[in-house]
Amino acid sequence: MSWSSRDLAYMEMAYSLAEKARGRTSPNPSVGAVLVKRDKIVGWGFHREAGQPHAEIVALDRAGRQAKGATLYLTLEPCVHWGRTPPCVDRLLGSDLKRIVISSYDPNPLVHRKGAARLQQAGIKVEVGLLGHLNQRLNEFYFKYITGRVPFVTLKAALSLDGKIAAVSGHSRWISCQESRYFVQHLRAEHDAVLVGLNTVLVDNPRLSLRLPDLSRKKWYRVVLDAFLRFPARARLLEKPEEGQVIIFTGPEISESRAKRLRRKGAEIIQVPAADGKLDLRSVLEELGRREIAAVLVEGGAATLTSFLQHKLADKIYLFLAPRLIGGEKSLTLFEGPGAIRVAESIELKNLRHFSIKNDIIIEGYF
């Protein structure tokens, strides 16, 4: 199908609108909409957060009577089912639109191709596929979660040029620069939860909070893997419950008195299967998915990052490469364990992108 330059421009506008709510709509997708009539934009909108009107409804409300005979540019197929809001297709069918250009089908089995089909059956001209590849990137968290009901997993690590993520003492503050750490705050804001292992809590005692402005309404989870429930009751994570729900995953055999003490401080304790002192990460992800957590940022430490890599449960990684050498045979690396026997058996990243922040080099890749 051939698209005009105007079609391309209007859909790019719709995507720029969708980007405004990145990280705020979970477990819903980010969607933008532009209504055009006689080469004039008469309505526009984007989905701000779950439970609020979808992008096409916002655009229709803004356009009012001018929507009649207009063309709608929509980044994702409209829904046909009741959720937290009514089906968007019903409203579109009653709006006398002339043409609807949809960038991508919705992967949700409840919606997939059904929204477009209903519009076509009603006699509306529907075209699908313009800039569809942008949706794969914009809504990669949603695409995985809605089809598998487990969160998209992003690994993040700061490491030295010789591949170390901490000194021999375990100390890791700070390998990357302050500007890179600010970028990590943006990464957190795009995800629903941050996940670390117990050693990170014991060594760094982090807050794992969101420190960007205008995120007070965002539902945020701070997740800790702790097989034997050794989580310290005085950890900074428990000081301010308003900074995000703390979830501690632990094994089947724990001290119930310690669990009660942590629950009183606001932590949620979830027991999952474990073997040889290691939690079943698939069970962890399934539990997070049941809580509508669509995207998790794994920030370490070495044992936790290694477990996700070994079990091939990560989708994406950000490596913050800092211009320093730490050294030490016993200093921790990103990927511990026995390692690959041959280079051909190693993990190779795909779809790489890299950029610089001050003197750090950030490498983004997919597994």
mmCIF file of C-alpha atoms in Angstrom:
data_model
loop_
_atom_site.group_PDB
_atom_site.id
_atom_site.type_symbol
_atom_site.label_atom_id
_atom_site.label_comp_id
_atom_site.label_asym_id
_atom_site.label_seq_id
_atom_site.Cartn_x
_atom_site.Cartn_y
_atom_site.Cartn_z
ATOM 1 C CA MET A 1 0.000 0.000 0.000
ATOM 2 C CA SER A 2 1.311 3.430 -0.924
ATOM 3 C CA TRP A 3 1.061 6.274 1.554
ATOM 4 C CA SER A 4 1.161 9.988 0.817
ATOM 5 C CA SER A 5 3.624 12.360 2.435
ATOM 6 C CA ARG A 6 0.679 13.871 4.336
ATOM 7 C CA ASP A 7 -0.296 10.443 5.686
ATOM 8 C CA LEU A 8 3.259 9.967 6.888
ATOM 9 C CA ALA A 9 3.391 13.391 8.535
ATOM 10 C CA TYR A 10 0.094 12.958 10.394
ATOM 11 C CA MET A 11 0.992 9.492 11.652
ATOM 12 C CA GLU A 12 4.346 10.803 12.869
ATOM 13 C CA MET A 13 2.388 13.455 14.788
ATOM 14 C CA ALA A 14 0.239 10.714 16.311
ATOM 15 C CA TYR A 15 3.380 8.887 17.446
ATOM 16 C CA SER A 16 4.852 12.041 18.941
ATOM 17 C CA LEU A 17 1.665 12.345 20.992
ATOM 18 C CA ALA A 18 1.832 8.704 22.079
ATOM 19 C CA GLU A 19 5.400 9.242 23.298
ATOM 20 C CA LYS A 20 4.172 11.838 25.802
ATOM 21 C CA ALA A 21 2.724 9.106 28.011
ATOM 22 C CA ARG A 22 5.537 6.573 27.731
ATOM 23 C CA GLY A 23 5.780 4.705 31.034
ATOM 24 C CA ARG A 24 2.491 6.104 32.379
ATOM 25 C CA THR A 25 -0.166 3.917 30.706
ATOM 26 C CA SER A 26 0.808 0.439 31.938
ATOM 27 C CA PRO A 27 -0.587 -2.156 31.600
ATOM 28 C CA ASN A 28 -2.192 -0.398 28.637
ATOM 29 C CA PRO A 29 -0.247 0.618 25.524
ATOM 30 C CA SER A 30 0.872 4.132 24.604
ATOM 31 C CA VAL A 31 -1.383 5.405 21.813
ATOM 32 C CA GLY A 32 -1.716 8.674 19.906
ATOM 33 C CA ALA A 33 -4.428 9.944 17.546
ATOM 34 C CA VAL A 34 -4.790 12.814 15.070
ATOM 35 C CA LEU A 35 -8.029 13.813 13.295
ATOM 36 C CA VAL A 36 -7.658 15.623 9.970
ATOM 37 C CA LYS A 37 -10.315 17.270 7.798
ATOM 38 C CA ARG A 38 -9.497 19.102 4.564
ATOM 39 C CA ASP A 39 -5.796 19.121 5.493
ATOM 40 C CA LYS A 40 -6.530 20.750 8.828
ATOM 41 C CA ILE A 41 -6.021 19.082 12.224
ATOM 42 C CA VAL A 42 -9.381 19.240 13.977
ATOM 43 C CA GLY A 43 -8.646 16.920 16.894
ATOM 44 C CA TRP A 44 -5.789 15.172 18.617
ATOM 45 C CA GLY A 45 -5.112 13.182 21.752
ATOM 46 C CA PHE A 46 -3.173 10.492 23.525
ATOM 47 C CA HIS A 47 -3.911 7.927 26.216
ATOM 48 C CA ARG A 48 -2.587 9.459 29.444
ATOM 49 C CA GLU A 49 -2.915 6.548 31.869
ATOM 50 C CA ALA A 50 -4.867 3.348 32.480
ATOM 51 C CA GLY A 51 -8.496 4.066 33.252
ATOM 52 C CA GLN A 52 -8.581 7.372 31.377
ATOM 53 C CA PRO A 53 -10.087 7.832 27.876
ATOM 54 C CA HIS A 54 -8.182 6.294 24.998
ATOM 55 C CA ALA A 55 -6.408 8.452 22.415
ATOM 56 C CA GLU A 56 -9.111 8.305 19.716
ATOM 57 C CA ILE A 57 -11.821 9.285 22.209
ATOM 58 C CA VAL A 58 -9.810 12.307 23.371
ATOM 59 C CA ALA A 59 -9.319 13.333 19.732
ATOM 60 C CA LEU A 60 -13.044 12.953 18.942
ATOM 61 C CA ASP A 61 -14.032 14.967 22.008
ATOM 62 C CA ARG A 62 -11.656 17.729 20.979
ATOM 63 C CA ALA A 63 -12.945 17.772 17.387
ATOM 64 C CA GLY A 64 -16.640 17.754 18.252
ATOM 65 C CA ARG A 65 -18.836 18.154 15.152
ATOM 66 C CA GLN A 66 -15.791 18.672 12.961
ATOM 67 C CA ALA A 67 -15.065 14.933 13.211
ATOM 68 C CA LYS A 68 -17.747 14.194 10.600
ATOM 69 C CA GLY A 69 -16.080 13.258 7.317
ATOM 70 C CA ALA A 70 -12.569 13.450 8.825
ATOM 71 C CA THR A 71 -9.645 11.027 8.605
ATOM 72 C CA LEU A 72 -8.350 9.503 11.830
ATOM 73 C CA TYR A 73 -4.671 8.600 12.204
ATOM 74 C CA LEU A 74 -4.309 6.122 15.055
ATOM 75 C CA THR A 75 -1.117 4.403 16.205
ATOM 76 C CA LEU A 76 -2.862 1.232 17.472
ATOM 77 C CA GLU A 77 -6.031 -0.628 16.528
ATOM 78 C CA PRO A 78 -9.082 0.546 18.546
ATOM 79 C CA CYS A 79 -10.440 -1.745 21.251
ATOM 80 C CA VAL A 80 -13.697 -3.685 20.877
ATOM 81 C CA HIS A 81 -14.194 -4.843 24.459
ATOM 82 C CA TRP A 82 -15.118 -3.396 27.823
ATOM 83 C CA GLY A 83 -12.217 -2.875 30.188
ATOM 84 C CA ARG A 84 -11.748 0.146 32.415
ATOM 85 C CA THR A 85 -13.323 2.157 29.587
ATOM 86 C CA PRO A 86 -16.034 1.387 26.988
ATOM 87 C CA PRO A 87 -15.141 -0.077 23.547
ATOM 88 C CA CYS A 88 -13.625 2.655 21.375
ATOM 89 C CA VAL A 89 -14.963 1.079 18.163
ATOM 90 C CA ASP A 90 -18.552 1.885 19.169
ATOM 91 C CA ARG A 91 -17.730 5.573 19.472
ATOM 92 C CA LEU A 92 -15.842 5.567 16.164
ATOM 93 C CA LEU A 93 -18.767 3.917 14.374
ATOM 94 C CA GLY A 94 -21.039 6.723 15.500
ATOM 95 C CA SER A 95 -18.717 9.551 14.481
ATOM 96 C CA ASP A 96 -19.229 9.560 10.691
ATOM 97 C CA LEU A 97 -15.524 9.272 9.929
ATOM 98 C CA LYS A 98 -14.528 8.988 6.290
ATOM 99 C CA ARG A 99 -11.255 7.102 6.670
ATOM 100 C CA ILE A 100 -9.170 5.555 9.443
ATOM 101 C CA VAL A 101 -5.434 4.912 9.101
ATOM 102 C CA ILE A 102 -4.147 2.480 11.750
ATOM 103 C CA SER A 103 -0.433 2.012 12.266
ATOM 104 C CA SER A 104 -0.503 -1.434 13.914
ATOM 105 C CA TYR A 105 -2.901 -4.169 14.900
ATOM 106 C CA ASP A 106 -3.340 -4.682 18.645
ATOM 107 C CA PRO A 107 -1.689 -7.987 19.715
ATOM 108 C CA ASN A 108 -4.297 -8.408 22.482
ATOM 109 C CA PRO A 109 -6.271 -11.550 21.484
ATOM 110 C CA LEU A 110 -9.474 -9.751 22.514
ATOM 111 C CA VAL A 111 -8.828 -7.026 19.949
ATOM 112 C CA HIS A 112 -6.438 -8.349 17.276
ATOM 113 C CA ARG A 113 -7.887 -7.490 13.835
ATOM 114 C CA LYS A 114 -11.389 -7.338 15.325
ATOM 115 C CA GLY A 115 -11.396 -3.558 15.707
ATOM 116 C CA ALA A 116 -10.310 -2.970 12.110
ATOM 117 C CA ALA A 117 -12.781 -5.577 10.837
ATOM 118 C CA ARG A 118 -15.768 -3.976 12.572
ATOM 119 C CA LEU A 119 -14.899 -0.588 11.122
ATOM 120 C CA GLN A 120 -14.571 -2.030 7.628
ATOM 121 C CA GLN A 121 -17.855 -3.906 7.947
ATOM 122 C CA ALA A 122 -19.520 -0.591 8.730
ATOM 123 C CA GLY A 123 -18.284 0.822 5.419
ATOM 124 C CA ILE A 124 -15.437 2.945 6.741
ATOM 125 C CA LYS A 125 -12.251 2.928 4.680
ATOM 126 C CA VAL A 126 -9.576 1.370 6.912
ATOM 127 C CA GLU A 127 -5.865 1.169 6.072
ATOM 128 C CA VAL A 128 -3.368 -0.594 8.331
ATOM 129 C CA GLY A 129 0.437 -0.666 8.467
ATOM 130 C CA LEU A 130 1.745 2.895 8.186
ATOM 131 C CA LEU A 131 4.900 3.147 10.367
ATOM 132 C CA GLY A 132 3.931 -0.098 12.092
ATOM 133 C CA HIS A 133 7.553 -0.787 13.020
ATOM 134 C CA LEU A 134 7.454 2.205 15.385
ATOM 135 C CA ASN A 135 4.817 0.476 17.481
ATOM 136 C CA GLN A 136 7.049 -2.538 18.014
ATOM 137 C CA ARG A 137 9.506 -0.252 19.794
ATOM 138 C CA LEU A 138 7.077 2.139 21.485
ATOM 139 C CA ASN A 139 4.936 -0.642 22.967
ATOM 140 C CA GLU A 140 7.419 -3.482 23.313
ATOM 141 C CA PHE A 141 6.512 -3.885 26.995
ATOM 142 C CA TYR A 142 2.798 -4.104 26.210
ATOM 143 C CA PHE A 143 3.279 -6.475 23.255
ATOM 144 C CA LYS A 144 5.039 -9.052 25.439
ATOM 145 C CA TYR A 145 2.840 -8.658 28.498
ATOM 146 C CA ILE A 146 -0.527 -8.808 26.728
ATOM 147 C CA THR A 147 0.367 -12.006 24.872
ATOM 148 C CA GLY A 148 2.299 -13.859 27.584
ATOM 149 C CA ARG A 149 1.084 -12.241 30.836
ATOM 150 C CA VAL A 150 4.663 -11.908 32.084
ATOM 151 C CA PRO A 151 6.611 -8.646 32.173
ATOM 152 C CA PHE A 152 9.175 -7.482 29.661
ATOM 153 C CA VAL A 153 12.590 -7.765 31.373
ATOM 154 C CA THR A 154 15.289 -5.126 30.890
ATOM 155 C CA LEU A 155 18.725 -5.621 32.444
ATOM 156 C CA LYS A 156 20.821 -2.607 33.400
ATOM 157 C CA ALA A 157 24.438 -2.553 34.548
ATOM 158 C CA ALA A 158 27.226 -0.004 34.916
ATOM 159 C CA LEU A 159 30.634 -1.499 34.267
ATOM 160 C CA SER A 160 34.242 -0.497 33.839
ATOM 161 C CA LEU A 161 36.230 -0.930 30.650
ATOM 162 C CA ASP A 162 37.577 -4.210 32.029
ATOM 163 C CA GLY A 163 34.047 -5.519 32.599
ATOM 164 C CA LYS A 164 33.750 -5.077 36.374
ATOM 165 C CA ILE A 165 30.480 -4.005 38.005
ATOM 166 C CA ALA A 166 32.009 -3.595 41.475
ATOM 167 C CA ALA A 167 35.347 -3.448 43.257
ATOM 168 C CA VAL A 168 36.700 -6.506 45.066
ATOM 169 C CA SER A 169 34.957 -5.294 48.240
ATOM 170 C CA GLY A 170 31.604 -5.241 46.460
ATOM 171 C CA HIS A 171 31.573 -1.429 46.437
ATOM 172 C CA SER A 172 30.057 -0.034 43.227
ATOM 173 C CA ARG A 173 29.272 3.638 43.893
ATOM 174 C CA TRP A 174 29.711 5.187 41.490
ATOM 175 C CA ILE A 175 31.031 3.552 38.324
ATOM 176 C CA SER A 176 28.979 5.629 35.905
ATOM 177 C CA CYS A 177 28.741 9.423 35.886
ATOM 178 C CA GLN A 178 25.996 11.497 37.480
ATOM 179 C CA GLU A 179 24.428 12.264 34.102
ATOM 180 C CA SER A 180 24.158 8.550 33.321
ATOM 181 C CA ARG A 181 22.489 7.959 36.659
ATOM 182 C CA TYR A 182 19.950 10.639 35.763
ATOM 183 C CA PHE A 183 19.253 8.731 32.535
ATOM 184 C CA VAL A 184 18.628 5.617 34.646
ATOM 185 C CA GLN A 185 15.858 7.554 36.377
ATOM 186 C CA HIS A 186 14.203 7.899 32.970
ATOM 187 C CA LEU A 187 14.584 4.157 32.425
ATOM 188 C CA ARG A 188 12.921 3.497 35.766
ATOM 189 C CA ALA A 189 10.088 5.845 34.850
ATOM 190 C CA GLU A 190 9.387 3.824 31.695
ATOM 191 C CA HIS A 191 9.114 0.566 33.644
ATOM 192 C CA ASP A 192 6.630 -0.556 36.296
ATOM 193 C CA ALA A 193 9.121 -2.044 38.728
ATOM 194 C CA VAL A 194 12.805 -2.205 39.600
ATOM 195 C CA LEU A 195 14.292 -5.517 40.761
ATOM 196 C CA VAL A 196 17.483 -6.265 42.699
ATOM 197 C CA GLY A 197 18.959 -9.127 44.678
ATOM 198 C CA LEU A 198 19.397 -9.117 48.446
ATOM 199 C CA ASN A 199 23.143 -8.417 48.213
ATOM 200 C CA THR A 200 22.411 -5.067 46.578
ATOM 201 C CA VAL A 201 20.212 -4.187 49.561
ATOM 202 C CA LEU A 202 22.856 -5.312 52.063
ATOM 203 C CA VAL A 203 25.793 -3.561 50.368
ATOM 204 C CA ASP A 204 24.244 -0.398 48.875
ATOM 205 C CA ASN A 205 21.076 0.000 50.993
ATOM 206 C CA PRO A 206 19.295 1.796 48.106
ATOM 207 C CA ARG A 207 15.889 3.468 48.033
ATOM 208 C CA LEU A 208 15.152 2.427 44.412
ATOM 209 C CA SER A 209 12.745 5.335 44.123
ATOM 210 C CA LEU A 210 11.566 7.466 41.216
ATOM 211 C CA ARG A 211 13.143 10.893 41.490
ATOM 212 C CA LEU A 212 11.824 12.576 38.351
ATOM 213 C CA PRO A 213 9.110 15.227 38.734
ATOM 214 C CA ASP A 214 5.434 14.617 37.863
ATOM 215 C CA LEU A 215 5.507 10.902 38.672
ATOM 216 C CA SER A 216 3.591 11.024 41.939
ATOM 217 C CA ARG A 217 0.619 9.204 40.362
ATOM 218 C CA LYS A 218 2.692 6.417 38.842
ATOM 219 C CA LYS A 219 2.242 3.017 40.441
ATOM 220 C CA TRP A 220 5.769 1.862 41.287
ATOM 221 C CA TYR A 221 7.076 -1.422 42.665
ATOM 222 C CA ARG A 222 10.446 -2.184 44.253
ATOM 223 C CA VAL A 223 11.214 -5.887 44.073
ATOM 224 C CA VAL A 224 13.886 -7.817 45.980
ATOM 225 C CA LEU A 225 14.945 -11.455 45.506
ATOM 226 C CA ASP A 226 15.796 -12.955 48.902
ATOM 227 C CA ALA A 227 15.733 -16.766 49.013
ATOM 228 C CA PHE A 228 16.144 -17.075 52.808
ATOM 229 C CA LEU A 229 14.398 -13.853 53.885
ATOM 230 C CA ARG A 230 17.449 -12.151 55.347
ATOM 231 C CA PHE A 231 16.081 -8.735 54.386
ATOM 232 C CA PRO A 232 17.033 -6.206 57.107
ATOM 233 C CA ALA A 233 14.044 -4.608 58.837
ATOM 234 C CA ARG A 234 15.925 -1.281 58.948
ATOM 235 C CA ALA A 235 16.581 -1.114 55.199
ATOM 236 C CA ARG A 236 15.969 2.272 53.587
ATOM 237 C CA LEU A 237 13.539 0.575 51.200
ATOM 238 C CA LEU A 238 11.031 0.347 54.054
ATOM 239 C CA GLU A 239 11.371 3.917 55.313
ATOM 240 C CA LYS A 240 8.992 5.612 52.872
ATOM 241 C CA PRO A 241 6.128 3.406 51.629
ATOM 242 C CA GLU A 242 4.943 6.250 49.415
ATOM 243 C CA GLU A 243 8.047 5.723 47.251
ATOM 244 C CA GLY A 244 6.632 2.442 45.964
ATOM 245 C CA GLN A 245 5.343 -0.923 47.123
ATOM 246 C CA VAL A 246 8.143 -3.250 48.290
ATOM 247 C CA ILE A 247 7.755 -6.878 47.207
ATOM 248 C CA ILE A 248 10.168 -9.450 48.631
ATOM 249 C CA PHE A 249 10.284 -12.805 46.868
ATOM 250 C CA THR A 250 11.541 -15.572 49.078
ATOM 251 C CA GLY A 251 11.714 -19.369 49.271
ATOM 252 C CA PRO A 252 9.317 -21.863 50.849
ATOM 253 C CA GLU A 253 11.230 -22.219 54.145
ATOM 254 C CA ILE A 254 11.476 -18.933 56.011
ATOM 255 C CA SER A 255 11.123 -17.489 59.483
ATOM 256 C CA GLU A 256 7.467 -16.584 59.882
ATOM 257 C CA SER A 257 8.262 -14.137 62.676
ATOM 258 C CA ARG A 258 10.647 -12.234 60.377
ATOM 259 C CA ALA A 259 8.016 -12.276 57.628
ATOM 260 C CA LYS A 260 5.436 -10.795 60.009
ATOM 261 C CA ARG A 261 7.875 -8.079 61.066
ATOM 262 C CA LEU A 262 8.533 -7.094 57.453
ATOM 263 C CA ARG A 263 4.835 -7.159 56.599
ATOM 264 C CA ARG A 264 4.158 -4.777 59.476
ATOM 265 C CA LYS A 265 6.609 -2.387 57.856
ATOM 266 C CA GLY A 266 4.632 -2.520 54.601
ATOM 267 C CA ALA A 267 6.502 -5.157 52.595
ATOM 268 C CA GLU A 268 4.635 -7.826 50.654
ATOM 269 C CA ILE A 269 6.214 -11.269 51.110
ATOM 270 C CA ILE A 270 5.707 -13.767 48.294
ATOM 271 C CA GLN A 271 7.003 -17.315 48.526
ATOM 272 C CA VAL A 272 7.999 -19.086 45.312
ATOM 273 C CA PRO A 273 9.758 -22.386 44.580
ATOM 274 C CA ALA A 274 13.518 -22.430 45.130
ATOM 275 C CA ALA A 275 16.383 -24.857 44.587
ATOM 276 C CA ASP A 276 19.974 -24.685 45.835
ATOM 277 C CA GLY A 277 19.310 -21.287 47.381
ATOM 278 C CA LYS A 278 18.043 -19.780 44.126
ATOM 279 C CA LEU A 279 14.497 -18.670 43.463
ATOM 280 C CA ASP A 280 12.547 -19.849 40.443
ATOM 281 C CA LEU A 281 12.656 -16.709 38.307
ATOM 282 C CA ARG A 282 9.838 -17.856 36.042
ATOM 283 C CA SER A 283 7.552 -18.065 39.062
ATOM 284 C CA VAL A 284 8.704 -14.586 40.081
ATOM 285 C CA LEU A 285 7.806 -13.171 36.661
ATOM 286 C CA GLU A 286 4.439 -14.928 36.637
ATOM 287 C CA GLU A 287 3.581 -13.431 40.028
ATOM 288 C CA LEU A 288 4.568 -9.964 38.815
ATOM 289 C CA GLY A 289 2.439 -10.459 35.709
ATOM 290 C CA ARG A 290 -0.563 -11.315 37.871
ATOM 291 C CA ARG A 291 -0.151 -7.882 39.464
ATOM 292 C CA GLU A 292 -0.313 -6.217 36.016
ATOM 293 C CA ILE A 293 3.383 -5.361 36.123
ATOM 294 C CA ALA A 294 4.216 -5.227 32.428
ATOM 295 C CA ALA A 295 7.879 -4.174 32.554
ATOM 296 C CA VAL A 296 10.698 -4.797 35.048
ATOM 297 C CA LEU A 297 14.094 -3.114 35.175
ATOM 298 C CA VAL A 298 16.675 -5.467 36.725
ATOM 299 C CA GLU A 299 19.503 -3.434 38.281
ATOM 300 C CA GLY A 300 21.589 -6.181 39.873
ATOM 301 C CA GLY A 301 23.723 -7.333 41.456
ATOM 302 C CA ALA A 302 25.951 -9.851 39.732
ATOM 303 C CA ALA A 303 24.146 -12.995 40.920
ATOM 304 C CA THR A 304 20.751 -11.634 39.911
ATOM 305 C CA LEU A 305 21.897 -10.425 36.497
ATOM 306 C CA THR A 306 23.649 -13.756 35.911
ATOM 307 C CA SER A 307 20.514 -15.726 36.809
ATOM 308 C CA PHE A 308 18.397 -13.835 34.294
ATOM 309 C CA LEU A 309 21.057 -14.333 31.620
ATOM 310 C CA GLN A 310 21.569 -18.023 32.348
ATOM 311 C CA HIS A 311 17.838 -18.745 32.251
ATOM 312 C CA LYS A 312 17.377 -16.603 29.111
ATOM 313 C CA LEU A 313 14.633 -14.551 30.737
ATOM 314 C CA ALA A 314 15.861 -11.104 29.708
ATOM 315 C CA ASP A 315 14.549 -9.266 26.661
ATOM 316 C CA LYS A 316 16.827 -6.240 26.575
ATOM 317 C CA ILE A 317 19.921 -4.770 28.207
ATOM 318 C CA TYR A 318 21.486 -1.374 28.837
ATOM 319 C CA LEU A 319 25.214 -1.380 29.530
ATOM 320 C CA PHE A 320 26.767 1.808 30.908
ATOM 321 C CA LEU A 321 30.441 1.578 30.009
ATOM 322 C CA ALA A 322 32.529 3.961 32.118
ATOM 323 C CA PRO A 323 36.115 5.045 31.292
ATOM 324 C CA ARG A 324 37.779 3.418 34.287
ATOM 325 C CA LEU A 325 39.658 0.208 35.099
ATOM 326 C CA ILE A 326 38.849 -1.590 38.357
ATOM 327 C CA GLY A 327 40.817 -4.818 38.059
ATOM 328 C CA GLY A 328 40.966 -7.690 40.524
ATOM 329 C CA GLU A 329 40.489 -11.390 39.830
ATOM 330 C CA LYS A 330 37.703 -11.572 42.401
ATOM 331 C CA SER A 331 35.942 -8.352 41.388
ATOM 332 C CA LEU A 332 32.408 -9.028 40.200
ATOM 333 C CA THR A 333 31.517 -9.024 36.519
ATOM 334 C CA LEU A 334 28.210 -8.637 34.745
ATOM 335 C CA PHE A 335 27.953 -12.315 33.785
ATOM 336 C CA GLU A 336 29.322 -14.673 36.437
ATOM 337 C CA GLY A 337 28.951 -18.458 36.562
ATOM 338 C CA PRO A 338 30.894 -21.035 34.538
ATOM 339 C CA GLY A 339 30.673 -19.064 31.288
ATOM 340 C CA ALA A 340 30.596 -20.297 27.709
ATOM 341 C CA ILE A 341 32.981 -23.109 26.767
ATOM 342 C CA ARG A 342 33.288 -21.762 23.240
ATOM 343 C CA VAL A 343 32.743 -18.270 21.851
ATOM 344 C CA ALA A 344 30.103 -19.694 19.517
ATOM 345 C CA GLU A 345 28.034 -20.579 22.599
ATOM 346 C CA SER A 346 28.113 -17.040 23.999
ATOM 347 C CA ILE A 347 25.122 -14.704 24.108
ATOM 348 C CA GLU A 348 25.047 -12.310 21.183
ATOM 349 C CA LEU A 349 23.110 -9.053 21.377
ATOM 350 C CA LYS A 350 20.929 -7.914 18.481
ATOM 351 C CA ASN A 351 19.532 -4.614 17.191
ATOM 352 C CA LEU A 352 22.287 -2.650 18.871
ATOM 353 C CA ARG A 353 22.214 1.068 19.493
ATOM 354 C CA HIS A 354 24.852 3.100 21.275
ATOM 355 C CA PHE A 355 25.216 6.677 22.404
ATOM 356 C CA SER A 356 27.294 8.726 24.816
ATOM 357 C CA ILE A 357 26.425 10.540 28.003
ATOM 358 C CA LYS A 358 29.369 12.727 29.008
ATOM 359 C CA ASN A 359 32.295 10.218 29.086
ATOM 360 C CA ASP A 360 30.146 7.087 29.436
ATOM 361 C CA ILE A 361 29.140 4.935 26.476
ATOM 362 C CA ILE A 362 25.671 3.387 26.709
ATOM 363 C CA ILE A 363 25.022 0.234 24.700
ATOM 364 C CA GLU A 364 21.422 -0.859 24.205
ATOM 365 C CA GLY A 365 20.718 -4.310 22.782
ATOM 366 C CA TYR A 366 18.186 -7.134 22.616
ATOM 367 C CA PHE A 367 18.582 -10.836 23.331
#
